[in-house]
Coordinates of C-alpha atoms in Angstrom, one line a residue:
Chain A
M240 CA 0.0 0.0 0.0
E241 CA 1.5 3.3 -1.1
S242 CA 0.3 6.3 0.8
G243 CA 2.1 9.4 1.8
K244 CA 1.9 10.7 5.3
A245 CA 0.0 13.7 4.1
H246 CA -2.7 11.5 2.7
I247 CA -3.0 9.6 6.0
M248 CA -3.3 12.8 7.8
E249 CA -6.2 13.8 5.6
W250 CA -7.9 10.5 6.5
L251 CA -7.3 11.1 10.2
E252 CA -8.9 14.5 9.7
E253 CA -12.1 12.5 9.2
V254 CA -12.0 11.1 12.7
S255 CA -13.6 13.3 15.3
D256 CA -13.7 13.5 19.1
P257 CA -16.9 11.6 20.1
E258 CA -17.5 14.1 23.0
I259 CA -16.9 17.2 20.9
P260 CA -17.8 16.2 17.3
V261 CA -16.8 19.5 15.8
L262 CA -13.2 18.8 16.6
T263 CA -11.1 16.3 14.6
I264 CA -8.4 14.4 16.4
L265 CA -5.9 16.6 14.6
D266 CA -7.6 19.8 15.8
M267 CA -7.2 18.3 19.3
G268 CA -3.5 17.7 18.8
I269 CA -3.6 14.2 20.1
V270 CA -2.0 12.5 17.1
R271 CA 1.7 12.5 17.8
D272 CA 3.2 10.2 15.1
I273 CA 2.5 7.7 12.4
K274 CA 4.6 4.8 11.3
V275 CA 3.8 3.0 8.0
E276 CA 5.3 -0.3 6.8
A277 CA 3.7 -1.9 3.7
D278 CA 0.1 -2.5 4.7
A279 CA 0.7 -2.0 8.4
I280 CA 0.3 1.2 10.2
E281 CA 0.9 2.4 13.8
V282 CA -0.7 5.6 15.0
F283 CA 0.6 7.2 18.2
I284 CA -1.9 9.2 20.2
T285 CA -1.6 10.9 23.5
P286 CA -4.5 11.1 26.0
T287 CA -5.9 14.5 27.0
Y288 CA -6.7 13.4 30.6
S289 CA -5.6 10.1 32.1
G290 CA -9.2 8.9 32.6
C291 CA -10.7 10.4 29.4
P292 CA -13.2 7.7 28.3
A293 CA -13.2 9.1 24.8
M294 CA -9.7 7.8 24.2
D295 CA -10.9 4.2 23.8
A296 CA -13.5 5.3 21.3
I297 CA -11.0 7.4 19.4
A298 CA -8.5 4.5 19.1
F299 CA -11.4 2.3 17.8
D300 CA -12.5 5.0 15.3
I301 CA -8.9 5.4 14.0
K302 CA -8.7 1.6 13.4
L303 CA -12.0 1.6 11.6
K304 CA -11.0 4.5 9.4
L305 CA -7.6 3.1 8.4
I306 CA -9.0 -0.4 7.7
E307 CA -11.6 1.2 5.5
K308 CA -8.8 2.9 3.6
G309 CA -7.1 -0.4 2.9
F310 CA -4.6 -1.0 5.7
K311 CA -4.5 -4.6 6.9
K312 CA -2.8 -4.1 10.2
V313 CA -3.6 -1.1 12.3
K314 CA -2.2 -0.5 15.7
V315 CA -3.0 2.5 17.9
T316 CA -0.4 3.1 20.6
S317 CA -0.9 5.5 23.5
V318 CA 2.1 7.6 24.5
L319 CA 2.1 9.7 27.7
S320 CA 5.2 11.8 27.2
P321 CA 5.3 14.6 26.5
A322 CA 2.0 15.2 28.3
W323 CA -0.8 16.7 26.2
T324 CA -1.5 20.4 26.6
T325 CA -4.2 22.6 25.2
D326 CA -1.4 24.6 23.5
W327 CA -1.4 21.8 20.9
M328 CA -5.0 22.5 19.8
S329 CA -5.1 24.0 16.4
E330 CA -6.2 27.6 15.8
N331 CA -8.9 26.3 13.5
G332 CA -10.0 24.0 16.2
K333 CA -10.3 26.8 18.7
K334 CA -12.4 28.7 16.2
K335 CA -14.7 25.8 15.6
L336 CA -15.1 25.3 19.4
Q337 CA -16.1 28.9 19.8
E338 CA -18.7 28.6 17.0
Y339 CA -20.0 25.4 18.6
G340 CA -20.7 27.3 21.9
I341 CA -17.7 26.1 23.9
A342 CA -15.2 28.8 25.0
P343 CA -11.8 27.7 23.6
P344 CA -8.8 27.3 25.9
Q345 CA -6.7 30.4 26.5
T346 CA -2.9 30.4 26.4
R347 CA -1.5 28.4 29.3
S348 CA 0.1 30.5 32.1
Q349 CA 3.8 29.6 32.7
S350 CA 3.4 29.5 36.5
S351 CA 4.2 26.3 38.4
S352 CA 1.5 24.0 39.6
Q353 CA 2.3 24.9 43.2
Q354 CA 1.8 28.6 42.5
R355 CA -1.5 27.8 40.7
I356 CA -2.8 25.8 43.7
N357 CA -2.0 28.6 46.1
R358 CA -3.3 31.4 43.9
M359 CA -6.4 29.7 42.8
L360 CA -8.0 28.9 46.2
F361 CA -11.4 30.6 46.0
A362 CA -10.0 33.0 43.4
E363 CA -11.7 33.7 40.1
E364 CA -10.4 32.1 37.0
E365 CA -9.1 34.3 34.2
A366 CA -11.8 36.1 32.3
V367 CA -13.3 33.7 29.8
I368 CA -15.2 35.2 26.9
C369 CA -18.8 34.1 26.5
P370 CA -19.1 32.2 23.2
R371 CA -22.6 33.5 22.8
C372 CA -22.5 37.3 23.4
K373 CA -18.7 37.8 23.5
S374 CA -18.9 39.5 26.9
N375 CA -15.9 38.9 29.3
N376 CA -18.2 39.4 32.3
T377 CA -18.4 35.7 33.1
R378 CA -17.9 33.6 36.2
L379 CA -16.7 30.1 37.0
L380 CA -19.5 27.8 38.3
S381 CA -17.3 24.7 38.6
Q382 CA -13.8 23.7 37.7
F383 CA -15.3 20.4 36.6
G384 CA -17.8 20.2 33.7
S385 CA -19.6 17.7 31.5
T386 CA -16.3 16.1 30.5
A387 CA -12.8 16.0 32.1
C388 CA -11.5 18.7 29.7
K389 CA -14.2 21.3 30.4
A390 CA -15.1 23.8 33.2
H391 CA -18.6 25.1 33.8
Y392 CA -19.1 28.9 33.4
Q393 CA -21.9 31.3 33.2
C394 CA -22.2 34.7 31.4
N395 CA -23.2 37.5 33.7
N396 CA -24.4 39.5 30.7
C397 CA -26.6 37.2 28.7
K398 CA -27.0 34.8 31.6
E399 CA -26.2 31.8 29.4
P400 CA -24.3 29.0 31.1
F401 CA -21.6 27.6 28.9
D402 CA -18.6 25.2 28.8
Y403 CA -15.0 26.4 28.8
F404 CA -12.4 24.1 27.4
K405 CA -9.9 24.6 30.2
C406 CA -6.2 25.3 29.8
H407 CA -4.3 22.2 30.6
Chain B
M64 CA 11.8 -7.2 36.1
S65 CA 12.3 -6.5 39.7
I66 CA 9.5 -7.6 42.0
S67 CA 9.9 -4.4 43.9
K68 CA 9.1 -2.2 41.0
L69 CA 6.1 -4.3 40.1
D70 CA 4.9 -4.1 43.7
F71 CA 5.3 -0.3 43.7
L72 CA 3.3 0.0 40.5
K73 CA 0.5 -2.2 41.9
F74 CA 0.5 -0.2 45.1
Q75 CA 0.1 3.1 43.2
A76 CA -2.5 1.6 40.9
D77 CA -4.5 0.0 43.8
S78 CA -4.6 3.1 45.9
S79 CA -6.0 5.3 43.1
H80 CA -8.3 2.5 41.9
I81 CA -9.8 1.8 45.4
L82 CA -10.3 5.5 46.0
S83 CA -12.0 5.9 42.6
Q84 CA -14.3 3.0 43.5
R85 CA -15.1 4.7 46.9
N86 CA -15.7 8.1 45.3
A87 CA -17.8 6.5 42.5
E88 CA -20.4 5.6 45.2
L89 CA -21.3 9.3 45.0
C90 CA -22.1 9.1 41.3
A91 CA -25.7 10.5 41.1
H92 CA -25.7 10.9 44.9
G93 CA -23.6 14.1 45.2
P94 CA -25.0 17.0 47.3
I95 CA -25.7 19.1 44.3
L96 CA -25.4 18.5 40.5
E97 CA -22.1 20.5 40.0
Q98 CA -20.4 18.7 42.9
D99 CA -21.6 15.4 41.8
I100 CA -20.0 16.1 38.5
A101 CA -16.8 17.3 40.2
I102 CA -16.3 14.3 42.4
T103 CA -17.0 11.9 39.5
N104 CA -14.5 13.8 37.3
I105 CA -11.9 13.4 40.0
T106 CA -12.9 9.7 40.2
L107 CA -12.3 9.3 36.5
D108 CA -8.9 10.9 36.7
L109 CA -8.0 8.5 39.5
L110 CA -9.2 5.6 37.5
G111 CA -7.2 6.7 34.5
Q112 CA -4.1 7.1 36.6
A113 CA -4.7 3.6 38.1
R114 CA -5.0 2.2 34.5
N115 CA -1.7 3.8 33.5
F116 CA 0.0 2.0 36.4
Y117 CA -1.8 -1.3 35.9
Q118 CA -1.0 -1.3 32.2
Y119 CA 2.7 -0.7 32.8
A120 CA 2.8 -3.3 35.5
A121 CA 1.1 -5.8 33.1
T122 CA 3.7 -5.0 30.4
L123 CA 6.6 -5.4 32.9
S124 CA 5.3 -8.7 34.3
G125 CA 6.2 -10.4 31.1
D126 CA 3.3 -12.8 31.6
P127 CA 0.7 -12.7 28.8
V128 CA -2.1 -13.7 31.1
V129 CA -1.5 -10.6 33.2
T130 CA -3.5 -7.6 32.0
E131 CA -4.8 -4.4 33.5
D132 CA -8.1 -6.2 34.0
S133 CA -6.7 -9.3 35.7
L134 CA -4.7 -7.0 38.0
A135 CA -7.8 -5.0 38.9
Y136 CA -10.5 -7.6 39.0
L137 CA -8.9 -11.0 39.7
R138 CA -6.7 -10.3 42.7
N139 CA -7.8 -11.0 46.3
E140 CA -7.9 -8.7 49.3
R141 CA -4.4 -9.8 50.6
E142 CA -2.9 -9.1 47.2
Y143 CA -4.2 -5.6 47.1
K144 CA -1.6 -3.1 48.3
N145 CA -3.7 0.1 48.6
L146 CA -3.4 2.6 51.5
L147 CA -5.9 1.8 54.3
L148 CA -7.1 5.4 54.0
V149 CA -8.7 5.0 50.6
E150 CA -10.7 1.8 51.5
L151 CA -12.5 3.3 54.4
P152 CA -16.2 4.1 53.9
A153 CA -17.1 7.8 53.9
A154 CA -19.9 8.6 56.4
D155 CA -20.7 11.9 54.7
W156 CA -19.5 14.5 52.3
S157 CA -16.9 15.9 54.8
Y158 CA -15.2 12.5 54.9
T159 CA -15.1 12.5 51.1
V160 CA -13.5 15.9 50.7
L161 CA -11.1 15.6 53.6
R162 CA -9.8 12.2 52.4
Q163 CA -9.4 13.7 48.9
L164 CA -7.3 16.5 50.2
F165 CA -5.1 14.1 52.2
Y166 CA -4.7 11.8 49.2
S167 CA -4.2 14.4 46.5
V168 CA -1.5 16.3 48.4
Y169 CA 0.2 13.0 49.0
Q170 CA 0.0 12.1 45.3
Y171 CA 1.2 15.5 44.3
L172 CA 4.4 15.2 46.4
V173 CA 5.1 11.6 45.3
F174 CA 4.5 12.4 41.6
E175 CA 6.8 15.4 41.8
Q176 CA 9.5 13.0 42.8
L177 CA 8.5 10.3 40.3
E178 CA 8.6 12.9 37.5
K179 CA 12.4 12.7 37.9
S180 CA 12.5 8.9 37.8
T181 CA 15.0 7.2 35.5
D182 CA 12.1 4.9 34.5
L183 CA 10.7 7.1 31.7
Q184 CA 7.3 5.5 31.7
I185 CA 6.9 6.1 35.4
A186 CA 8.1 9.7 34.9
A187 CA 5.5 10.1 32.0
I188 CA 2.6 8.9 34.2
A189 CA 3.7 11.2 37.0
T190 CA 3.9 14.3 34.8
K191 CA 0.5 13.5 33.2
S192 CA -1.1 12.9 36.7
L193 CA 0.4 16.0 38.3
K194 CA -1.7 18.3 36.1
E195 CA -4.9 16.5 37.1
T196 CA -3.9 16.3 40.8
T197 CA -3.5 20.1 40.9
Y198 CA -7.2 20.5 40.2
H199 CA -8.0 17.9 42.9
I200 CA -6.0 19.7 45.5
K201 CA -7.7 23.0 44.8
W202 CA -11.1 21.6 44.8
S203 CA -10.7 19.6 48.0
S204 CA -8.9 22.4 49.8
E205 CA -11.8 24.7 49.1
W206 CA -14.3 22.2 50.4
V207 CA -12.3 21.5 53.6
I208 CA -12.2 25.3 54.2
R209 CA -15.8 25.8 53.4
L210 CA -16.9 23.1 55.8
G211 CA -14.4 23.8 58.6
D212 CA -15.0 27.5 58.5
G213 CA -18.7 27.1 57.8
T214 CA -21.5 26.6 60.2
E215 CA -21.3 24.9 63.6
E216 CA -22.8 21.8 62.1
S217 CA -20.4 21.6 59.1
H218 CA -17.5 22.3 61.5
S219 CA -18.4 19.5 63.8
R220 CA -18.9 17.1 60.9
I221 CA -15.5 17.6 59.4
K222 CA -13.9 17.5 62.8
K223 CA -15.4 14.1 63.2
A224 CA -14.1 13.0 59.8
L225 CA -10.7 14.3 60.9
V226 CA -10.8 12.2 64.1
D227 CA -11.8 9.1 62.2
Y228 CA -9.4 9.4 59.3
W229 CA -6.3 10.9 60.9
P230 CA -4.9 7.6 62.3
Y231 CA -4.7 6.3 58.6
T232 CA -2.5 9.2 57.4
G233 CA 0.7 7.9 59.0
E234 CA 0.9 5.1 56.5
L235 CA 1.3 7.4 53.6
F236 CA 4.9 8.2 54.4
I237 CA 6.1 5.0 56.1
P238 CA 8.0 3.2 53.3
A239 CA 7.0 -0.4 52.4
P240 CA 9.8 -2.9 51.5
Y241 CA 9.3 -1.8 47.9
E242 CA 9.6 1.9 48.7
T243 CA 13.1 2.2 50.1
E244 CA 15.2 5.1 49.0
T245 CA 17.4 3.0 46.8
L246 CA 14.4 1.6 44.9
L247 CA 12.4 4.8 44.6
G248 CA 15.3 7.2 44.2
F249 CA 14.0 9.5 46.9
D250 CA 13.3 9.3 50.7
L251 CA 9.5 8.9 51.1
S252 CA 9.5 9.7 54.8
A253 CA 11.0 13.1 54.1
L254 CA 7.9 14.1 52.0
K255 CA 5.9 14.0 55.2
Y256 CA 7.0 17.5 56.1
G257 CA 5.8 19.0 52.8
W258 CA 2.5 17.2 53.3
L259 CA 2.0 18.5 56.8
K260 CA 2.9 22.0 55.7
Q261 CA 0.3 22.0 52.9
I262 CA -2.4 20.4 55.1
S263 CA -1.7 22.8 58.0
A264 CA -2.1 25.8 55.6
V265 CA -5.5 24.6 54.6
F266 CA -6.4 23.7 58.2
E267 CA -5.5 27.1 59.4
E268 CA -8.1 28.7 57.1
A269 CA -10.5 25.9 57.9
K270 CA -10.2 26.4 61.7
L271 CA -9.0 22.9 62.2
S272 CA -5.9 21.7 63.9
I273 CA -3.6 18.8 63.3
P274 CA -4.3 16.0 65.9
E275 CA -1.2 15.2 68.0
N276 CA 0.2 12.0 69.4
I277 CA -2.2 9.7 67.6
F278 CA -1.5 6.1 67.1
M279 CA -1.1 5.4 63.4
Q280 CA -2.5 2.4 61.6
T281 CA -0.5 0.6 59.0
G282 CA -0.8 -2.6 56.9
G283 CA -2.4 -1.7 53.6
K284 CA 0.8 -1.4 51.7
T285 CA 1.7 -5.0 52.5
G286 CA -1.9 -6.4 52.0
V287 CA -3.2 -6.3 55.6
H288 CA -6.4 -4.4 55.3
T289 CA -9.4 -3.3 57.3
E290 CA -12.6 -5.3 57.1
H291 CA -14.0 -2.8 54.6
L292 CA -11.8 -3.8 51.6
G293 CA -13.3 -7.2 51.2
F294 CA -16.8 -5.9 50.9
L295 CA -15.6 -3.2 48.4
L296 CA -13.8 -5.8 46.3
A297 CA -16.8 -8.2 46.4
E298 CA -19.0 -5.5 44.8
M299 CA -16.3 -4.2 42.4
Q300 CA -15.1 -7.6 41.1
H301 CA -18.5 -9.4 41.1
L302 CA -19.1 -9.1 37.4
Q303 CA -15.7 -10.4 36.3
R304 CA -15.8 -13.2 38.9
S305 CA -19.3 -14.3 37.8
H306 CA -18.8 -13.8 34.1
P307 CA -15.1 -14.3 33.4
G308 CA -13.9 -12.2 30.5
A309 CA -17.1 -10.2 30.2
I310 CA -16.6 -7.0 28.2
W311 CA -18.8 -4.0 27.5

């Protein structure tokens, strides 16, 4: 089977995150590497959160997609290092999230985890822009949202509650 | 593969796994919807961390019969190495949040050391977990402060949780035979000071004080558990024991 890496990437662009279907796995930045040998392929992905239940589904969808494209042996391997960060999410992905109604992650602060723990006790999170009315007058309802990667916010202007894809 | 390293991986996996099972009891039973979601998210992170350690232990065991599932579901009480603290039932929400604070701060300090491990897979699991543990510490610290410095009722509840759980915190920093400085690359008992410092800082705001001269229970790390673990395993392992190999 003769396929350039670019071609395979195009196919992987058709695999989306089951929890946030507007994002492809490339938008998410979780595909780390691909190794092709004749009709065998190995795709290396990195989990967003250790316990993200979408990872098993994503690995399964990648296998289905590549088998459909003619590969006989497809292996999906999970690599933990370097640890995934929202900085790997594509700009296009962030735009799609915003349009979908989820506030995209802001650039990660460079402070250490210890500083973050100390500073963040009962403190407000950074101003997140409401994906609906674009106001930055919003507040954190809970650091934990409908999936591991999201926090729960509410807009003080339009009153709409919304998800924020938190920096990680 | 050294037995010690395998034992250490199982100990880490078991502790997070058993706490995730305990916390999962609150799924759909949390005090309010947002907090129900918060504790179950934390639970999911713990389960994911446990899976990472189980999977690595299974790989290192070199035995094809050993998988993350066999380690999680087909070992008996005496083979489980989890901390006693995580197997204890939680009488109410104050127990849940206090234990989470104790465990998350412990995890944070241990992972900070493991991040420097010469075993790259252990280092990778630690780095990944640290990010998640940061959220858990923040969340549980806030809850301990909220209850401790809350009403008379909430204060007396969390004080009771403190009396009940404190004797199980000594075990965190007493090294098991598979946790010597030579094997881990750091002195586990020395982390106790950092832990006490972080807990004291939260306690100060929560108007709680660290109990003194309390007899500390041990045993979990070497498989000697309280009566509670057997019941927990019976429920957790029931499906795999009754229908071997069942999958979703």
